[in-house]
XYZ file of C-alpha atoms in Angstrom:
41
model
C 158.633 -13.276 44.381
C 159.892 -9.828 45.105
C 162.363 -8.174 47.551
C 161.225 -7.424 51.066
C 161.293 -3.733 50.398
C 158.733 -3.974 47.520
C 155.132 -3.672 48.452
C 152.391 -5.808 46.945
C 151.102 -2.841 45.263
C 154.318 -1.875 43.687
C 154.742 -5.507 42.458
C 151.173 -5.677 40.992
C 152.029 -2.475 39.024
C 154.987 -4.280 37.440
C 153.266 -7.710 37.159
C 149.683 -6.963 35.913
C 150.640 -5.348 32.495
C 152.809 -8.222 31.728
C 150.168 -10.765 32.600
C 147.695 -8.832 30.514
C 150.067 -9.382 27.535
C 150.387 -13.108 28.234
C 146.821 -13.884 29.287
C 144.512 -11.186 27.560
C 141.540 -13.397 28.480
C 141.896 -12.679 32.102
C 139.716 -9.445 32.373
C 139.262 -9.543 36.261
C 141.498 -9.823 39.243
C 140.403 -9.852 42.711
C 142.587 -8.272 45.450
C 142.282 -7.208 49.077
C 142.076 -3.561 50.065
C 145.723 -3.149 50.067
C 145.419 -2.719 46.390
C 142.800 0.144 46.475
C 143.217 3.459 44.712
C 144.679 4.203 41.320
C 145.993 0.642 40.809
C 142.492 -0.810 40.239
C 141.307 2.193 38.491
């Protein structure tokens, strides 16, 4: 859960590295077009 002024993309940038540390076996995450651009690169 994030504050209302935090976009999904911003939250993902904070969350995904930590999730990778905890769950290294997860190698693919599907997301909608709101996450396009550098985040998925």
